[in-house]
Amino acid sequence: MSNSLVQILLVLVLYIISANSTQPYDENYDTNAEFTLQVPTLDETNLDNLLSFGFYRKSCPQFESILQNKVKEWIKKDYTLAASLLRLHFHDCSIRGCDGSILLKHEGSERNAEASKTLRGYEVIDDIKAEVEKQCPRTVSCADILTTAARDATVELGGPYWPVPYGRKDGTISIDSETEIIPKGHENITSLIEFFQSKGLNVFDLVVLSGAHTIGRTSCGSIQYRLYNYNDTGKPDPSIDPRYLNFLRRKCRWASEYVDLDATTPKSFDQMYYINLKKKMGLLSTDQLLYSDQRTSPLVSAMASASSVFKHQFAVSMSKFGVIDVLTGEDEGEIRTNCNFVNDY
């Protein structure tokens, strides 16, 4: 299929999705109403007008090169850190916006919450921050570092590049109970749509950003209920391909083991995640549901058909995600000198 046909297919799919999901919960909704949906591009994505792509051009021109080199070093040693940095960024922006609050290390912080127990990558951010502080003291925020590190880590595994505007301040508040809103992998699609809508994102962003699961792992303990006792039936989840089920049962004999979210190409950022969903090889329940729900399944098929479309739109959605509720005002937040603690005045 040519690129032009793929683009047309994608726009048609988005048209259908918008018609089915713009008002998904209103029983009196007029299904004959007309809808239009313009596929966004990077240039059209609305960024906070207080953020700037050249924010550190004069104050810390070496920032991006320092970060890029550090991320390369860490990913070369452990490729799984790429997915970990993406997930760390996701948790950070999902709670109080992209303010680095997930990095704060104190009793009762987001970082010490149950939902954050398996988060990794803090040492990468600390390493970058330490070097940046040597070159540009009290200049670059931890929030900007985390946002950009997630981007560069994605690129290292073959994912797309997207420009990151700078100027985020670091938040000073981090509360463990607020992490309860983070999706855990067993929600229904309606809950996921509502969560993304609460962040200013749509169904398209949900499907596209779920594609981050083309890399990364999860603990076997989090999926064992799907393998043996789905919905208290004493049977496995019927939506799992039988051969994939046998593989997972062999792989997950112990809850402490880890299994790749993408069983086919776990080290490559590609569209294989979506192809796996069509083969009933979605590891998390929320992954597989994307292909069984009529609001999201056409988008899964569209993403599976073209890697270039997926990567382009992933960059667009990440650009939107990275500016959620950022702190930029003079009286908002601070520039931490240590990402683990608020500044001591």
CSV table of C-alpha atoms in Angstrom, one decimal:
chain,number,residue,atom,x,y,z
A,1,MET,CA,0.0,0.0,0.0
A,2,SER,CA,1.4,3.4,-1.0
A,3,ASN,CA,2.0,6.1,1.6
A,4,SER,CA,-0.7,8.3,0.1
A,5,LEU,CA,-3.3,5.5,0.4
A,6,VAL,CA,-2.2,4.9,4.0
A,7,GLN,CA,-2.7,8.5,4.8
A,8,ILE,CA,-6.1,8.5,3.3
A,9,LEU,CA,-7.0,5.4,5.2
A,10,LEU,CA,-5.9,7.0,8.4
A,11,VAL,CA,-7.9,10.1,7.9
A,12,LEU,CA,-11.0,8.0,7.1
A,13,VAL,CA,-10.5,6.0,10.2
A,14,LEU,CA,-10.1,9.1,12.3
A,15,TYR,CA,-13.4,10.4,10.8
A,16,ILE,CA,-15.1,7.2,11.9
A,17,ILE,CA,-13.6,7.3,15.4
A,18,SER,CA,-14.6,10.9,15.9
A,19,ALA,CA,-18.1,10.1,14.9
A,20,ASN,CA,-18.3,7.2,17.3
A,21,SER,CA,-16.5,8.6,20.3
A,22,THR,CA,-17.0,12.4,20.4
A,23,GLN,CA,-20.0,11.8,22.7
A,24,PRO,CA,-19.6,8.2,23.7
A,25,TYR,CA,-21.7,8.3,26.8
A,26,ASP,CA,-24.8,10.2,25.7
A,27,GLU,CA,-27.7,7.8,24.9
A,28,ASN,CA,-29.6,10.6,23.1
A,29,TYR,CA,-26.6,11.4,20.9
A,30,ASP,CA,-27.5,12.1,17.3
A,31,THR,CA,-25.4,9.5,15.3
A,32,ASN,CA,-26.4,11.2,12.0
A,33,ALA,CA,-24.5,14.4,12.9
A,34,GLU,CA,-21.5,15.4,10.7
A,35,PHE,CA,-18.0,15.5,12.0
A,36,THR,CA,-14.6,16.6,10.8
A,37,LEU,CA,-11.3,15.8,12.3
A,38,GLN,CA,-8.0,17.3,11.1
A,39,VAL,CA,-5.0,15.1,11.8
A,40,PRO,CA,-2.5,17.3,13.7
A,41,THR,CA,1.1,17.8,12.8
A,42,LEU,CA,4.1,18.8,14.9
A,43,ASP,CA,3.9,22.4,13.7
A,44,GLU,CA,0.2,22.6,14.5
A,45,THR,CA,0.4,21.2,18.0
A,46,ASN,CA,-0.5,23.8,20.6
A,47,LEU,CA,2.4,24.3,23.0
A,48,ASP,CA,2.4,26.5,26.0
A,49,ASN,CA,3.3,30.0,24.8
A,50,LEU,CA,5.7,30.4,27.7
A,51,LEU,CA,7.8,27.5,26.6
A,52,SER,CA,10.5,28.0,24.0
A,53,PHE,CA,12.6,25.8,21.7
A,54,GLY,CA,15.5,28.1,22.3
A,55,PHE,CA,15.1,28.6,26.0
A,56,TYR,CA,18.6,27.4,26.9
A,57,ARG,CA,20.3,28.7,23.8
A,58,LYS,CA,22.2,31.3,25.7
A,59,SER,CA,22.0,30.2,29.3
A,60,CYS,CA,23.1,26.5,28.7
A,61,PRO,CA,23.8,25.8,25.0
A,62,GLN,CA,25.5,22.5,25.8
A,63,PHE,CA,22.4,21.1,27.6
A,64,GLU,CA,21.1,19.0,24.7
A,65,SER,CA,24.5,17.5,23.8
A,66,ILE,CA,25.1,16.6,27.5
A,67,LEU,CA,21.8,14.9,27.7
A,68,GLN,CA,22.1,13.1,24.4
A,69,ASN,CA,25.5,11.7,25.3
A,70,LYS,CA,24.4,10.6,28.7
A,71,VAL,CA,21.2,8.9,27.4
A,72,LYS,CA,23.3,7.1,24.7
A,73,GLU,CA,25.7,5.8,27.4
A,74,TRP,CA,23.0,4.5,29.6
A,75,ILE,CA,20.9,2.9,26.9
A,76,LYS,CA,24.0,1.2,25.5
A,77,LYS,CA,24.5,-0.4,28.9
A,78,ASP,CA,20.9,-1.3,29.3
A,79,TYR,CA,18.4,-0.9,26.5
A,80,THR,CA,15.4,-1.5,28.9
A,81,LEU,CA,16.0,1.9,30.4
A,82,ALA,CA,14.5,3.5,27.3
A,83,ALA,CA,11.1,2.2,28.1
A,84,SER,CA,11.7,3.0,31.8
A,85,LEU,CA,12.4,6.7,31.0
A,86,LEU,CA,9.3,6.9,28.9
A,87,ARG,CA,7.2,5.4,31.7
A,88,LEU,CA,8.8,7.7,34.3
A,89,HIS,CA,7.8,10.7,32.1
A,90,PHE,CA,4.3,9.3,31.7
A,91,HIS,CA,3.8,9.0,35.5
A,92,ASP,CA,5.3,12.5,36.0
A,93,CYS,CA,3.0,14.3,33.6
A,94,SER,CA,-0.1,12.2,34.5
A,95,ILE,CA,-0.3,13.5,38.1
A,96,ARG,CA,0.5,17.2,38.5
A,97,GLY,CA,1.6,17.8,34.9
A,98,CYS,CA,5.2,17.7,33.6
A,99,ASP,CA,6.8,19.2,36.7
A,100,GLY,CA,9.4,16.5,37.8
A,101,SER,CA,7.3,15.8,40.9
A,102,ILE,CA,7.8,12.0,40.4
A,103,LEU,CA,11.5,12.5,41.1
A,104,LEU,CA,11.1,13.9,44.6
A,105,LYS,CA,12.3,11.5,47.2
A,106,HIS,CA,10.7,11.9,50.6
A,107,GLU,CA,8.2,10.1,52.8
A,108,GLY,CA,4.8,10.3,51.3
A,109,SER,CA,6.0,11.4,47.8
A,110,GLU,CA,4.7,10.0,44.4
A,111,ARG,CA,8.0,8.2,44.1
A,112,ASN,CA,7.4,6.1,47.2
A,113,ALA,CA,3.8,5.2,46.3
A,114,GLU,CA,2.8,1.6,45.6
A,115,ALA,CA,2.0,2.6,41.9
A,116,SER,CA,5.6,3.8,41.6
A,117,LYS,CA,7.4,0.7,43.0
A,118,THR,CA,8.5,-0.6,39.6
A,119,LEU,CA,9.6,2.8,38.1
A,120,ARG,CA,13.2,3.0,37.0
A,121,GLY,CA,15.6,5.4,35.4
A,122,TYR,CA,16.1,7.8,38.3
A,123,GLU,CA,19.8,7.3,38.2
A,124,VAL,CA,19.9,8.4,34.5
A,125,ILE,CA,18.2,11.7,35.4
A,126,ASP,CA,20.5,12.2,38.4
A,127,ASP,CA,23.6,11.6,36.2
A,128,ILE,CA,22.4,14.1,33.6
A,129,LYS,CA,21.5,16.7,36.2
A,130,ALA,CA,24.9,16.4,37.9
A,131,GLU,CA,26.7,17.1,34.7
A,132,VAL,CA,24.4,19.9,33.7
A,133,GLU,CA,24.8,21.5,37.1
A,134,LYS,CA,28.6,21.5,36.6
A,135,GLN,CA,28.3,23.3,33.3
A,136,CYS,CA,25.2,25.5,33.9
A,137,PRO,CA,24.4,25.8,37.7
A,138,ARG,CA,20.8,26.5,38.7
A,139,THR,CA,19.7,26.8,35.1
A,140,VAL,CA,18.0,23.6,33.7
A,141,SER,CA,15.0,22.2,35.4
A,142,CYS,CA,14.6,18.5,36.2
A,143,ALA,CA,11.3,18.6,34.4
A,144,ASP,CA,12.9,19.6,31.2
A,145,ILE,CA,15.6,17.0,31.7
A,146,LEU,CA,13.1,14.2,32.2
A,147,THR,CA,10.9,15.2,29.2
A,148,THR,CA,13.9,15.4,26.9
A,149,ALA,CA,15.5,12.2,28.2
A,150,ALA,CA,12.3,10.3,27.4
A,151,ARG,CA,12.5,11.7,23.8
A,152,ASP,CA,16.2,10.8,23.3
A,153,ALA,CA,15.7,7.3,24.8
A,154,THR,CA,12.9,6.7,22.3
A,155,VAL,CA,15.2,7.7,19.5
A,156,GLU,CA,17.9,5.4,20.6
A,157,LEU,CA,15.6,2.4,20.0
A,158,GLY,CA,14.6,3.5,16.6
A,159,GLY,CA,11.7,5.8,17.6
A,160,PRO,CA,10.9,9.2,16.2
A,161,TYR,CA,12.4,12.5,17.2
A,162,TRP,CA,10.2,15.4,18.2
A,163,PRO,CA,11.2,18.9,19.2
A,164,VAL,CA,10.8,19.6,22.9
A,165,PRO,CA,10.2,23.2,24.0
A,166,TYR,CA,11.9,24.2,27.3
A,167,GLY,CA,11.1,26.4,30.3
A,168,ARG,CA,9.3,24.1,32.6
A,169,LYS,CA,9.8,24.7,36.3
A,170,ASP,CA,10.1,22.0,38.9
A,171,GLY,CA,7.2,21.4,41.2
A,172,THR,CA,7.6,21.3,45.0
A,173,ILE,CA,4.6,19.2,45.8
A,174,SER,CA,4.5,15.4,45.5
A,175,ILE,CA,1.8,13.3,47.2
A,176,ASP,CA,1.7,9.5,47.1
A,177,SER,CA,-2.1,9.1,47.1
A,178,GLU,CA,-2.3,11.1,43.8
A,179,THR,CA,-0.7,8.2,41.9
A,180,GLU,CA,-3.9,6.2,42.3
A,181,ILE,CA,-5.2,7.8,39.1
A,182,ILE,CA,-2.4,6.1,37.0
A,183,PRO,CA,-3.8,3.3,34.7
A,184,LYS,CA,-2.6,-0.1,36.0
A,185,GLY,CA,-3.3,-2.2,32.9
A,186,HIS,CA,-6.7,-3.7,33.8
A,187,GLU,CA,-9.0,-0.8,33.2
A,188,ASN,CA,-11.7,-0.7,30.5
A,189,ILE,CA,-11.4,1.5,27.4
A,190,THR,CA,-14.0,4.0,28.7
A,191,SER,CA,-11.9,4.6,31.8
A,192,LEU,CA,-8.8,5.1,29.7
A,193,ILE,CA,-10.6,7.5,27.4
A,194,GLU,CA,-11.8,9.5,30.3
A,195,PHE,CA,-8.3,9.6,31.8
A,196,PHE,CA,-6.8,10.9,28.6
A,197,GLN,CA,-9.5,13.4,28.1
A,198,SER,CA,-8.8,14.7,31.6
A,199,LYS,CA,-5.3,15.5,30.4
A,200,GLY,CA,-6.5,17.3,27.3
A,201,LEU,CA,-5.9,14.3,25.0
A,202,ASN,CA,-8.2,12.3,22.8
A,203,VAL,CA,-8.9,8.7,21.7
A,204,PHE,CA,-6.3,9.1,18.9
A,205,ASP,CA,-3.7,10.0,21.5
A,206,LEU,CA,-4.7,7.1,23.7
A,207,VAL,CA,-4.1,4.5,20.9
A,208,VAL,CA,-0.9,6.2,19.6
A,209,LEU,CA,0.7,6.6,23.0
A,210,SER,CA,-0.2,3.0,23.9
A,211,GLY,CA,2.2,2.2,21.1
A,212,ALA,CA,5.0,2.9,23.6
A,213,HIS,CA,4.4,-0.6,24.7
A,214,THR,CA,6.3,-1.7,21.6
A,215,ILE,CA,9.3,-1.5,24.0
A,216,GLY,CA,9.4,-2.3,27.7
A,217,ARG,CA,8.5,-5.1,30.1
A,218,THR,CA,6.1,-5.8,32.9
A,219,SER,CA,6.2,-8.2,35.9
A,220,CYS,CA,4.6,-11.6,35.5
A,221,GLY,CA,2.7,-10.9,38.7
A,222,SER,CA,0.7,-8.2,37.0
A,223,ILE,CA,-0.7,-10.5,34.3
A,224,GLN,CA,-1.0,-13.9,36.0
A,225,TYR,CA,-4.7,-13.4,36.5
A,226,ARG,CA,-5.1,-13.4,32.7
A,227,LEU,CA,-3.3,-16.7,32.5
A,228,TYR,CA,-5.1,-18.7,35.1
A,229,ASN,CA,-8.1,-17.0,36.7
A,230,TYR,CA,-9.6,-14.3,34.4
A,231,ASN,CA,-12.5,-12.5,36.0
A,232,ASP,CA,-12.6,-15.3,38.7
A,233,THR,CA,-13.6,-17.9,36.1
A,234,GLY,CA,-10.7,-20.2,36.9
A,235,LYS,CA,-9.8,-20.1,33.2
A,236,PRO,CA,-7.5,-17.9,31.2
A,237,ASP,CA,-8.5,-14.8,29.3
A,238,PRO,CA,-10.2,-16.1,26.1
A,239,SER,CA,-8.8,-13.1,24.2
A,240,ILE,CA,-5.2,-14.5,24.4
A,241,ASP,CA,-4.0,-16.5,21.5
A,242,PRO,CA,-3.5,-20.1,22.7
A,243,ARG,CA,0.1,-20.4,21.5
A,244,TYR,CA,0.9,-17.0,23.2
A,245,LEU,CA,-0.8,-18.2,26.3
A,246,ASN,CA,1.4,-21.3,26.5
A,247,PHE,CA,4.5,-19.1,26.0
A,248,LEU,CA,3.4,-16.8,28.8
A,249,ARG,CA,2.6,-19.7,31.2
A,250,ARG,CA,6.1,-21.1,30.6
A,251,LYS,CA,7.7,-17.6,30.9
A,252,CYS,CA,5.7,-16.6,34.0
A,253,ARG,CA,6.1,-19.5,36.4
A,254,TRP,CA,7.2,-17.0,39.0
A,255,ALA,CA,5.5,-13.6,39.6
A,256,SER,CA,8.9,-11.9,40.0
A,257,GLU,CA,9.9,-12.7,36.4
A,258,TYR,CA,9.6,-10.1,33.7
A,259,VAL,CA,8.1,-10.5,30.2
A,260,ASP,CA,8.3,-8.2,27.2
A,261,LEU,CA,5.3,-6.1,26.3
A,262,ASP,CA,6.1,-6.8,22.6
A,263,ALA,CA,6.9,-10.5,22.2
A,264,THR,CA,8.1,-10.1,18.6
A,265,THR,CA,10.5,-7.1,18.5
A,266,PRO,CA,11.0,-6.0,22.1
A,267,LYS,CA,14.2,-4.0,21.3
A,268,SER,CA,12.8,-2.0,18.4
A,269,PHE,CA,10.5,1.0,18.5
A,270,ASP,CA,8.1,-0.1,15.6
A,271,GLN,CA,4.5,-0.8,14.8
A,272,MET,CA,4.7,-4.5,15.8
A,273,TYR,CA,2.8,-3.7,19.0
A,274,TYR,CA,-0.3,-3.1,16.9
A,275,ILE,CA,0.3,-6.1,14.7
A,276,ASN,CA,0.5,-8.3,17.9
A,277,LEU,CA,-2.9,-6.9,19.1
A,278,LYS,CA,-4.5,-8.1,15.8
A,279,LYS,CA,-3.0,-11.6,16.6
A,280,LYS,CA,-4.4,-11.6,20.1
A,281,MET,CA,-0.9,-11.1,21.6
A,282,GLY,CA,-1.5,-8.0,23.7
A,283,LEU,CA,0.2,-8.6,27.0
A,284,LEU,CA,-1.8,-6.3,29.2
A,285,SER,CA,-5.6,-6.5,29.3
A,286,THR,CA,-5.8,-2.8,28.3
A,287,ASP,CA,-3.6,-3.5,25.3
A,288,GLN,CA,-5.8,-6.2,23.9
A,289,LEU,CA,-9.0,-4.3,24.6
A,290,LEU,CA,-7.8,-1.6,22.2
A,291,TYR,CA,-8.4,-4.0,19.4
A,292,SER,CA,-11.8,-5.3,20.6
A,293,ASP,CA,-13.4,-1.9,21.3
A,294,GLN,CA,-15.1,-0.3,18.3
A,295,ARG,CA,-13.9,3.1,19.3
A,296,THR,CA,-10.2,2.2,19.1
A,297,SER,CA,-9.9,-1.0,16.9
A,298,PRO,CA,-9.9,0.9,13.5
A,299,LEU,CA,-7.0,3.0,14.8
A,300,VAL,CA,-5.1,-0.1,15.8
A,301,SER,CA,-5.5,-1.4,12.3
A,302,ALA,CA,-4.4,1.9,10.8
A,303,MET,CA,-1.2,2.0,13.0
A,304,ALA,CA,-0.4,-1.6,12.2
A,305,SER,CA,-0.5,-0.9,8.5
A,306,ALA,CA,2.2,1.8,8.4
A,307,SER,CA,5.2,2.3,10.6
A,308,SER,CA,5.9,5.8,9.3
A,309,VAL,CA,2.3,6.9,10.2
A,310,PHE,CA,2.6,5.5,13.7
A,311,LYS,CA,6.0,7.1,14.3
A,312,HIS,CA,4.9,10.5,13.0
A,313,GLN,CA,1.8,10.6,15.1
A,314,PHE,CA,3.6,9.3,18.2
A,315,ALA,CA,5.8,12.3,17.9
A,316,VAL,CA,2.8,14.6,17.6
A,317,SER,CA,1.0,13.0,20.6
A,318,MET,CA,4.2,13.1,22.7
A,319,SER,CA,4.6,16.8,21.9
A,320,LYS,CA,1.1,17.3,23.3
A,321,PHE,CA,1.7,15.1,26.3
A,322,GLY,CA,4.9,16.8,27.3
A,323,VAL,CA,3.3,20.2,27.9
A,324,ILE,CA,0.5,19.0,30.2
A,325,ASP,CA,0.0,21.6,33.0
A,326,VAL,CA,3.6,22.8,33.0
A,327,LEU,CA,4.8,25.3,35.5
A,328,THR,CA,6.3,28.4,33.8
A,329,GLY,CA,5.4,31.5,35.8
A,330,GLU,CA,7.8,33.5,38.0
A,331,ASP,CA,5.9,32.4,41.1
A,332,GLU,CA,5.5,28.8,39.9
A,333,GLY,CA,7.9,26.1,41.0
A,334,GLU,CA,11.7,26.3,41.0
A,335,ILE,CA,14.9,25.0,39.3
A,336,ARG,CA,16.0,22.2,41.6
A,337,THR,CA,19.8,21.8,42.1
A,338,ASN,CA,19.1,18.1,43.0
A,339,CYS,CA,16.2,16.4,41.3
A,340,ASN,CA,15.5,14.3,44.4
A,341,PHE,CA,14.8,17.2,46.7
A,342,VAL,CA,13.3,20.6,46.7
A,343,ASN,CA,15.8,23.4,47.2
A,344,ASP,CA,16.8,24.4,50.7
A,345,TYR,CA,16.4,28.1,51.0
